[in-house]
Coordinates of C-alpha atoms in Angstrom, one line a residue:
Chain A
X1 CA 243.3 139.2 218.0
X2 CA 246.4 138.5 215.3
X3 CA 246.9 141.1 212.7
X4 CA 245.6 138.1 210.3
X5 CA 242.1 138.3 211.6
X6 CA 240.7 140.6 208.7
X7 CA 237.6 142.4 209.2
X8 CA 235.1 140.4 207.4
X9 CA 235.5 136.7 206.4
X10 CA 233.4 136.1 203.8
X11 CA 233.6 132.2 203.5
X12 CA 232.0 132.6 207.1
X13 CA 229.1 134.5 205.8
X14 CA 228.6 131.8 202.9
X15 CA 228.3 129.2 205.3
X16 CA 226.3 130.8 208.0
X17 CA 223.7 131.8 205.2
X18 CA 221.2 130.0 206.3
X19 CA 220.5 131.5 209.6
X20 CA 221.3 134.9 209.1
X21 CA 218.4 134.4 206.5
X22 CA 216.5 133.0 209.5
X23 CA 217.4 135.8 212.2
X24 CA 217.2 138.5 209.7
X25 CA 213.0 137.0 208.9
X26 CA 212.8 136.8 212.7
X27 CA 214.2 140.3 213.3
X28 CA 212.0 141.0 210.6
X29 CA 208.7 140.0 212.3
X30 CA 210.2 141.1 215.7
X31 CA 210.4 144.6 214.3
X32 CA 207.2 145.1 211.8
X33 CA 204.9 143.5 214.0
X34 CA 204.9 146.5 216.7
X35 CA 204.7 149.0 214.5
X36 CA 201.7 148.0 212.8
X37 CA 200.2 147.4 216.2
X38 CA 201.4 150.6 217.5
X39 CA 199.3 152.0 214.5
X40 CA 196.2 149.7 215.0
X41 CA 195.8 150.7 218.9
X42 CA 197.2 154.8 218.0
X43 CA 194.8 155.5 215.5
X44 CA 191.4 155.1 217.9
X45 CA 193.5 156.8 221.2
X46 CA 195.0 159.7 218.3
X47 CA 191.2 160.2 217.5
X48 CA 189.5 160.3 221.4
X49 CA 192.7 162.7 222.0
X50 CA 191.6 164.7 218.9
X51 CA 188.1 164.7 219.9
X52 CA 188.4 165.1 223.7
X53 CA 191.2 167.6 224.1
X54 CA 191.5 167.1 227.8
X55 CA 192.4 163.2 227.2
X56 CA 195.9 164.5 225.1
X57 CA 197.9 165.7 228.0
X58 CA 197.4 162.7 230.3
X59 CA 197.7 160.5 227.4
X60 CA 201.2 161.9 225.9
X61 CA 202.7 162.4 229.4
X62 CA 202.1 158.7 229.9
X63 CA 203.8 158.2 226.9
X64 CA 206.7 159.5 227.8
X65 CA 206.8 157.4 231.0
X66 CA 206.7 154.8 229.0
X67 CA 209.2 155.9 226.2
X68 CA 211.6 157.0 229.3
X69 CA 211.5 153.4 230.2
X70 CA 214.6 151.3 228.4
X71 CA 213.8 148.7 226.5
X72 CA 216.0 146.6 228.2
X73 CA 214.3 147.3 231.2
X74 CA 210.7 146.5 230.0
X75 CA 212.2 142.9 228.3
X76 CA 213.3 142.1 231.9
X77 CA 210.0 142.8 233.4
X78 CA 208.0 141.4 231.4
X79 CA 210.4 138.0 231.7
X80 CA 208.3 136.1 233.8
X81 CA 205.1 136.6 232.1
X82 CA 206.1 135.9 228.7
X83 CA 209.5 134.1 229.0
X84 CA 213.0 134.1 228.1
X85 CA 213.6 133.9 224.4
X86 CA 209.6 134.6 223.7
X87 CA 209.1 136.9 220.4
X88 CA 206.2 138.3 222.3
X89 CA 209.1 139.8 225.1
X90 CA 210.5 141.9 222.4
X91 CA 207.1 142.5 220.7
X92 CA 205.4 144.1 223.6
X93 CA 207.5 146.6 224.9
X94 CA 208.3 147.8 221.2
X95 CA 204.7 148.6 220.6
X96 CA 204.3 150.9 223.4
X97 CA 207.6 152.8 222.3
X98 CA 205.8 152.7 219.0
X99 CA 202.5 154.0 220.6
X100 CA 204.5 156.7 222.3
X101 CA 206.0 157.7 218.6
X102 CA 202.5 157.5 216.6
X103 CA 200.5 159.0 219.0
X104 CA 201.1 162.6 218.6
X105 CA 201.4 161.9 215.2
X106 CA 197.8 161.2 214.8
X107 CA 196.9 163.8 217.0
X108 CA 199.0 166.2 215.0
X109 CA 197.7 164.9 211.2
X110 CA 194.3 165.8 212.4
X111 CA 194.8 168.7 214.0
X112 CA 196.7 169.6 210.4
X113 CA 193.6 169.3 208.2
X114 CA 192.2 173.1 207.5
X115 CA 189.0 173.8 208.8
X116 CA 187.8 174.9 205.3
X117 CA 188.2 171.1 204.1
X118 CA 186.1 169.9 207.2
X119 CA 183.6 172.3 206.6
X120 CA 183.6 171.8 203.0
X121 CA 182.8 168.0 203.8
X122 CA 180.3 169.1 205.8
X123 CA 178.6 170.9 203.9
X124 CA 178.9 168.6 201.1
X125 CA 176.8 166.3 203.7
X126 CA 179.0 163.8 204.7
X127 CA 178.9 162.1 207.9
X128 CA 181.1 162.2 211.0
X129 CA 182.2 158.9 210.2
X130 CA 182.7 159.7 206.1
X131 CA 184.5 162.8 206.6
X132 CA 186.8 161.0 209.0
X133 CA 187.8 158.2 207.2
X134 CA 187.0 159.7 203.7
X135 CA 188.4 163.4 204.3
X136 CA 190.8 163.8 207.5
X137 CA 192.5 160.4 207.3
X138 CA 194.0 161.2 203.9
X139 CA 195.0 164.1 204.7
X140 CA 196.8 163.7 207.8
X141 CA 198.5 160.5 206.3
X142 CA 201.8 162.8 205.5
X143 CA 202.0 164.0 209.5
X144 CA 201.2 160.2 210.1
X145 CA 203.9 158.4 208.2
X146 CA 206.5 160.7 209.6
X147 CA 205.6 159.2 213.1
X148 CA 205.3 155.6 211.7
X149 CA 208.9 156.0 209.5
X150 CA 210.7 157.3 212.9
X151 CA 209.0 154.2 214.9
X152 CA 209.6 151.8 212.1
X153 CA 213.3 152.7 212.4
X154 CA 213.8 152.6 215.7
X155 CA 211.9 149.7 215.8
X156 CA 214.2 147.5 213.6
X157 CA 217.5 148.6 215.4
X158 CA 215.6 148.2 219.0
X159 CA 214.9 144.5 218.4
X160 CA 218.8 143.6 218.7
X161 CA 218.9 144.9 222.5
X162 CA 216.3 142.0 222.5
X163 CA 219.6 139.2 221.9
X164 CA 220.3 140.1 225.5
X165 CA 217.6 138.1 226.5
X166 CA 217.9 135.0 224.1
X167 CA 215.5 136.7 221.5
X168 CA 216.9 139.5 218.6
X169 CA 216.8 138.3 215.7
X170 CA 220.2 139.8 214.0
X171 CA 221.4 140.9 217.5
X172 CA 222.1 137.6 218.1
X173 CA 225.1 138.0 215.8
X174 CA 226.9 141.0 218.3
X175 CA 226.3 138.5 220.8
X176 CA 228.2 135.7 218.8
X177 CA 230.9 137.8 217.2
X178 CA 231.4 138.9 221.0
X179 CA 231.7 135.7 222.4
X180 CA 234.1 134.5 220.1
X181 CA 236.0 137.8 219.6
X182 CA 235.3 137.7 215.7
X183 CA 234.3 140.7 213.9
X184 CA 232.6 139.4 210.9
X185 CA 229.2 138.8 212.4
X186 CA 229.0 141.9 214.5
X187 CA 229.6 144.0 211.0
X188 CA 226.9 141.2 209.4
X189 CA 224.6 142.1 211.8
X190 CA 225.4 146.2 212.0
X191 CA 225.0 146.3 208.0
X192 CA 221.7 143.9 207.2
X193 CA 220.1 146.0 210.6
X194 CA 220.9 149.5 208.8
X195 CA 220.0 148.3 205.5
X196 CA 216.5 146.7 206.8
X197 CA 215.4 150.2 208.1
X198 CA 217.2 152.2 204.9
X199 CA 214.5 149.9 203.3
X200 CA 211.3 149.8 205.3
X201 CA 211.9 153.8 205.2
X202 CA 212.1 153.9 201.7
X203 CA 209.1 151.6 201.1
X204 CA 206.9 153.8 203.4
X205 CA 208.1 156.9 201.5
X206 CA 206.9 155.0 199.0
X207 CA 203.4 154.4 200.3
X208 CA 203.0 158.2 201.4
X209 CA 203.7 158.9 197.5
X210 CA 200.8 156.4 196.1
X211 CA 198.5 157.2 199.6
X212 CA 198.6 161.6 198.3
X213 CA 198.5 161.8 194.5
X214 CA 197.0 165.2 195.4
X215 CA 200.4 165.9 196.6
X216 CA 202.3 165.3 193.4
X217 CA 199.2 166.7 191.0
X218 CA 199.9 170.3 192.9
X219 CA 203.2 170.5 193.0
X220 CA 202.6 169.3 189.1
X221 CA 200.3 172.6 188.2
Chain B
X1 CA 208.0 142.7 245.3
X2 CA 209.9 140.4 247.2
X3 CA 212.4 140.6 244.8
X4 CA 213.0 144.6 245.6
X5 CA 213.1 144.2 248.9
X6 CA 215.8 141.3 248.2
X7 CA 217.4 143.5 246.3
X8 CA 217.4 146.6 247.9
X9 CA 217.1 145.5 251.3
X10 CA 220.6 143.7 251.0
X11 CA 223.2 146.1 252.8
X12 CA 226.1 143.9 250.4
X13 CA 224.3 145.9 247.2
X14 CA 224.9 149.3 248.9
X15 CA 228.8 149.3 249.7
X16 CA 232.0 149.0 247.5
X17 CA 233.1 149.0 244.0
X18 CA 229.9 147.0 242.5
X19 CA 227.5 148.8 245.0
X20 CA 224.5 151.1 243.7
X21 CA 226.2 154.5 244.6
X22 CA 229.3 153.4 242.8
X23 CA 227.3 152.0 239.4
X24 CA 225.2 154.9 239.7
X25 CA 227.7 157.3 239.6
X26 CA 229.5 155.6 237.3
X27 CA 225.8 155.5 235.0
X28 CA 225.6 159.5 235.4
X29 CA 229.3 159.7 234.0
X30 CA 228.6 158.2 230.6
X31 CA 225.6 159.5 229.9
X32 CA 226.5 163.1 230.8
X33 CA 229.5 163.0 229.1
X34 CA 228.3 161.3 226.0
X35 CA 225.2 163.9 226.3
X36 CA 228.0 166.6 226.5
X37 CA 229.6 165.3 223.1
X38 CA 226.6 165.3 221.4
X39 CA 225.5 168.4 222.3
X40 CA 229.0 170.0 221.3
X41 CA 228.7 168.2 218.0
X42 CA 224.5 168.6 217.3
X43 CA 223.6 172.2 218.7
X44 CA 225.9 174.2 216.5
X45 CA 224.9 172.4 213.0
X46 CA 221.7 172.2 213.9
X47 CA 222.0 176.4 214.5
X48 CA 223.6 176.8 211.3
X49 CA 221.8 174.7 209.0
X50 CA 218.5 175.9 210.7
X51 CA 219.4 179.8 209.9
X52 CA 221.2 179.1 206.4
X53 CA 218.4 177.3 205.5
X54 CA 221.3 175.0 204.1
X55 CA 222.0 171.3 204.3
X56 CA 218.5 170.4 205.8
X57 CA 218.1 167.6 203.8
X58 CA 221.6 165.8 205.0
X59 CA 221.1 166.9 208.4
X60 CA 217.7 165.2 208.4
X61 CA 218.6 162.5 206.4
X62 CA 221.6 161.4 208.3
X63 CA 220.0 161.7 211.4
X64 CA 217.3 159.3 210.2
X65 CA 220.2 157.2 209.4
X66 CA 221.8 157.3 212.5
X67 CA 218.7 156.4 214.4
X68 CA 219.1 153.3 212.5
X69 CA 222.5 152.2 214.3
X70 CA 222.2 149.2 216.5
X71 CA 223.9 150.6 219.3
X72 CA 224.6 146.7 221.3
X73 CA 226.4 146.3 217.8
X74 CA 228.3 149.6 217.7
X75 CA 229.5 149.2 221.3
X76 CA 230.4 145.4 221.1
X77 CA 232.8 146.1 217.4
X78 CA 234.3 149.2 218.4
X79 CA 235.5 147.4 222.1
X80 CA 236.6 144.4 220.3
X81 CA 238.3 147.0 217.6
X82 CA 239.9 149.2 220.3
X83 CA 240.2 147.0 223.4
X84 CA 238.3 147.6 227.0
X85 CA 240.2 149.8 229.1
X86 CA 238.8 153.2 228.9
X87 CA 235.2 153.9 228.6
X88 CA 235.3 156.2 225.5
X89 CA 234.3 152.9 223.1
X90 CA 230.8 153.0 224.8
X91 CA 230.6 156.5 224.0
X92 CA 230.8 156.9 220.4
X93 CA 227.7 154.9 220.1
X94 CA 225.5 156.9 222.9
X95 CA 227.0 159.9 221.0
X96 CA 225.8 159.2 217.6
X97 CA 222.3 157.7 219.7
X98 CA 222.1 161.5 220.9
X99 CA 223.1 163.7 218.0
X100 CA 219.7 162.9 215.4
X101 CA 217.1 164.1 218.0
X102 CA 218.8 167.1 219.1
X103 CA 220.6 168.0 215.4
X104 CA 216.6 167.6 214.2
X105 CA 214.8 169.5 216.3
X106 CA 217.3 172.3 216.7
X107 CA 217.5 172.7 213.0
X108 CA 213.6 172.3 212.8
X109 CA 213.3 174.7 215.2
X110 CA 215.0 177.5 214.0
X111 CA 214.1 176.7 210.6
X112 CA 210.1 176.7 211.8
X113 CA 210.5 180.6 213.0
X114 CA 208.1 182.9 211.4
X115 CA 209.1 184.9 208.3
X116 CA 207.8 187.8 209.6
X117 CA 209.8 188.1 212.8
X118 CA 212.7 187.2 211.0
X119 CA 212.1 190.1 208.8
X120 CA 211.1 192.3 212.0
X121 CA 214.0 192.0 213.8
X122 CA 216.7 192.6 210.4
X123 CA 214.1 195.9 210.2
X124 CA 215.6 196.7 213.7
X125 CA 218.6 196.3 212.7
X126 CA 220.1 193.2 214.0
X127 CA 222.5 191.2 211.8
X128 CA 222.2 187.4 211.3
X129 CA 224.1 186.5 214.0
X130 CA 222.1 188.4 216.5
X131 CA 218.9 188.0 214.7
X132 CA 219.8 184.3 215.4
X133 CA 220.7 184.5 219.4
X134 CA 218.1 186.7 219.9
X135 CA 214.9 186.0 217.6
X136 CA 215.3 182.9 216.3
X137 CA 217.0 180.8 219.4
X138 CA 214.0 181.4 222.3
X139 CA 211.8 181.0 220.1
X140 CA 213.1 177.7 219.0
X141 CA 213.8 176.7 222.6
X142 CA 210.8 174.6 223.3
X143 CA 211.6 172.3 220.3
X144 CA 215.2 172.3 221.4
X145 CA 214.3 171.7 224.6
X146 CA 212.7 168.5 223.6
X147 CA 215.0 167.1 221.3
X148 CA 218.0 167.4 224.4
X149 CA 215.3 165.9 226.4
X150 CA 214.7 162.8 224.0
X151 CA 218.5 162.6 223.6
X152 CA 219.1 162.7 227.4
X153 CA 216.3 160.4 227.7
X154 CA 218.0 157.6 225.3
X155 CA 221.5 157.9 226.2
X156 CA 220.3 157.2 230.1
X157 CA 218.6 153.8 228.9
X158 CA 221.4 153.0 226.3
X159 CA 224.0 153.5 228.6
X160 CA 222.9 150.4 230.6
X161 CA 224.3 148.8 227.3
X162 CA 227.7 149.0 228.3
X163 CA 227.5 146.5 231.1
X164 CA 227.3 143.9 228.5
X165 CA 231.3 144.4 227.7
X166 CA 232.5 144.7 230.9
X167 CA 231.9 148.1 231.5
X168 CA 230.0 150.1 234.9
X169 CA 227.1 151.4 235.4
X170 CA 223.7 150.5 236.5
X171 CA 223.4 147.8 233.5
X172 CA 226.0 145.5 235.8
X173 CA 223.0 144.6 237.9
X174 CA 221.1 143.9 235.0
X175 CA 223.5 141.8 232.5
X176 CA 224.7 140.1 235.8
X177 CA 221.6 139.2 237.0
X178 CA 220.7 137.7 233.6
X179 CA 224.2 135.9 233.5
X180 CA 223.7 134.3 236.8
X181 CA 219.8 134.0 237.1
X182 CA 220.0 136.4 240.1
X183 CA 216.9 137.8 238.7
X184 CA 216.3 139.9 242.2
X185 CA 219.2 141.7 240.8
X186 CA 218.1 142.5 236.8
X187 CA 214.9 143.3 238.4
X188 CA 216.2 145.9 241.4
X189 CA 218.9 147.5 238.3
X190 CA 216.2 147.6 236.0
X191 CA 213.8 149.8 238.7
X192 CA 217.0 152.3 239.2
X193 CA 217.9 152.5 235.3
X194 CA 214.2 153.3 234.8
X195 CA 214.2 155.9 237.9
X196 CA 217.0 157.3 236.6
X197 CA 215.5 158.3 233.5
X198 CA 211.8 159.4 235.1
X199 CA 214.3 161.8 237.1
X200 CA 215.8 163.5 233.5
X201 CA 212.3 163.7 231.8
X202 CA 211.5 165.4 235.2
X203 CA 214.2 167.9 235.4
X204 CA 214.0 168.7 231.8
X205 CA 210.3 169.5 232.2
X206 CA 211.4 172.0 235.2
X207 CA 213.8 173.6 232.7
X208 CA 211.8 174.0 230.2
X209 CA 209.1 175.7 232.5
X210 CA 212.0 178.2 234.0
X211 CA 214.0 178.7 230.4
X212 CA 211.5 178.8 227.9
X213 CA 210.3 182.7 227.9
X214 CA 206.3 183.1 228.9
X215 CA 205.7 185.3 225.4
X216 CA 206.8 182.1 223.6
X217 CA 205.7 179.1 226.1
X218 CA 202.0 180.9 225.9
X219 CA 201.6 180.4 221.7
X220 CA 203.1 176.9 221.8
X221 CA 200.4 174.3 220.9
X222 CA 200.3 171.2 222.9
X223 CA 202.7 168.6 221.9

């Protein structure tokens, strides 16, 4: 590498514009798509751990098995059933690290709404069901969206281990920039993977502010 | 199966400079060293910020940040950057990949303990230093604990990431085996990587059982 290679060459980016857009949309999907599964499937195992104690230690140290596991590691195994270069290959294993994450977060938003306020709903003559998803949801949403903002993160900057196996979106461009010995699309990649999660965080931030107005109208009074 | 016993069975995978012992040994060495760095760097700030009370929100937010960091990306710049040669490229990204868990918990952990035996033990006549070691640290530990564990946990299936530019360790029988369709080979480096890492999250749950003290372990909720 001459000392005339600079750092980033920016005609290269013009040109390559077009798929960067298309790996950045793919990483995209690659990423998101766990997460929100990892929430679908944590929320009904977070509330049988809630409701059945004895089903929260099995189920976390599972987790960890599974969280213990590299991701690497799980895209290889899973080769021959879903195949090389398969979105589902970087999907799967994502959603159980996601799982692992969210989890004890649900476990932990429930067990953080007061007694009182369950009583209160009680009392008030609301059903199991109501209370639940009118009462305790809302109010473990803030232990929640921690979980979800730490998964979502790690999420979007797992996906590029995923180029390893023909499938990671952006990673695709450390494997390029390697090959050829070229920085510019390893700092591409680095900068639109960082700047993804800086955004995702900030947009769930976001939905934890409009998902609590109660928050906001206390610290108001 | 057949491919572990292909694997493993083959007496060529157990001998010489690309044999298991030799990756393995070679895997321990970057993750312990990288988990070494981090924890020089992380523990202290965490410690400080925690009983200051000060700097919280950068310590928190910059280890959000971090988490962020494609580490294939990190390692693949900084070797082109630097050259291959010596190993410490691969570990400046495993080092900033350890420092967010165990920086957070540590400074949530100290941070988190109680007002009032804060206040009990200045009444005994501690100073902050002390009151810090003494109070605020074992009571802490089981959130420490974790965080190191986490971070041990990552660095040990990150690390696997260095085989990809040329480097050791166990990821050679995985990037290899990728490379040249040996998949008996990805598979079997793939089953050590992963016992590698069951072997940490066990030792780690054996320390915390022997370091963290009974008064404390006994009003920790689960987590």
């Amino acid at each position: 590498m001459g000392d005339a290679e600079p750092l980033i060459r920016w005609d290269w980016i013009g040109r390559n514009l077009p798929s960067i857009q298309q790996q950045a949309l793919d990483h995209l999907v690659m990423a998101v798509t766990p997460v929100l599964l990892g929430l679908v499937l944590a929320l009904p195992v977070g509330l049988a751990c809630a409701r059945w104690r004895a089903l929260y230690q099995p189920t976390v140290g599972l987790m960890n098995v599974v969280y213990s596991l590299p991701s690497l590691v799980v895209f290889i195994v899973l080769l021959p059933i879903t195949g090389l270069a398969e979105r589902a290959t970087v999907i799967i294993p994502l959603t159980f690290y996601s799982l692992a994450v969210l989890i004890p977060g649900v476990v932990d938003g429930l067990a953080a709404v007061p007694d009182s306020v369950r009583q209160s709903a009680v009392a008030m003559g609301f059903k199991p069901m109501r209370r639940l998803v009118l009462v305790e949801l809302p109010i473990a949403v803030p232990v929640v969206l921690a979980g979800v903002r730490v998964a979502m993160v790690s999420s979007i900057s797992l996906v590029s281990v995923g180029a390893l196996i023909g499938r990671g979106g952006l990673g695709y461009q450390f494997i390029d920039g390697w090959q050829r010995q070229f920085y510019t699309p390893i700092i591409v990649g680095i900068v639109l993977i960082i700047l993804m999660a800086v955004l995702a965080d900030g947009l769930i931030v976001l939905a934890q502010r409009l998902l609590t107005p109660w928050a906001r109208a206390r610290r108001g009074t | 199966m057949n491919w572990l016993t292909d694997f493993f069975g083959d007496p060529a995978n157990w001998s010489g400079p690309s044999g298991i012992p030799v990756r393995l040994l070679e895997h321990v060495e970057f993750s312990v060293a990288a988990f070494v760095l981090a924890l020089v760097v992380a523990i202290p700030l965490g410690l400080l910020a925690g009983h200051t009370g000060r700097g919280g929100v950068l310590v928190v937010g910059a280890a959000n940040a971090a988490r962020a960091l494609p580490t294939l990306g990190l390692v693949v710049l900084i070797v082109l950057l630097v050259g291959v040669g010596t190993t410490w490229p691969v570990l400046v990204p495993l080092v900033a990949l350890a420092i967010p868990p165990i920086l957070v918990n540590t400074y949530e952990g100290v941070r988190g303990v109680d007002a009032d035996l804060r206040d009990a033990a200045y009444g005994m006549g501690l100073r902050g230093g002390q009151v810090l070691v003494k109070v605020a640290v074992p009571v802490a530990l089981p959130l420490i604990l974790l965080g190191l564990r986490l971070a041990a946990i990552q660095v040990v299936a990150t690390a696997t990431v260095a085989a990809y530019v040329g480097l050791g360790g166990l990821g050679r029988f995985i990037i290899d085996g990728l490379a040249t369709k040996d998949f008996p080979s990805a598979i079997g480096g793939a089953v050590l990587v992963a016992g590698l890492a069951l072997i940490v999250q066990l030792a780690f749950s054996l320390l915390q059982r022997v370091a963290v003290s009974p008064g404390v372990s006994r009003r920790v909720t689960v987590r």
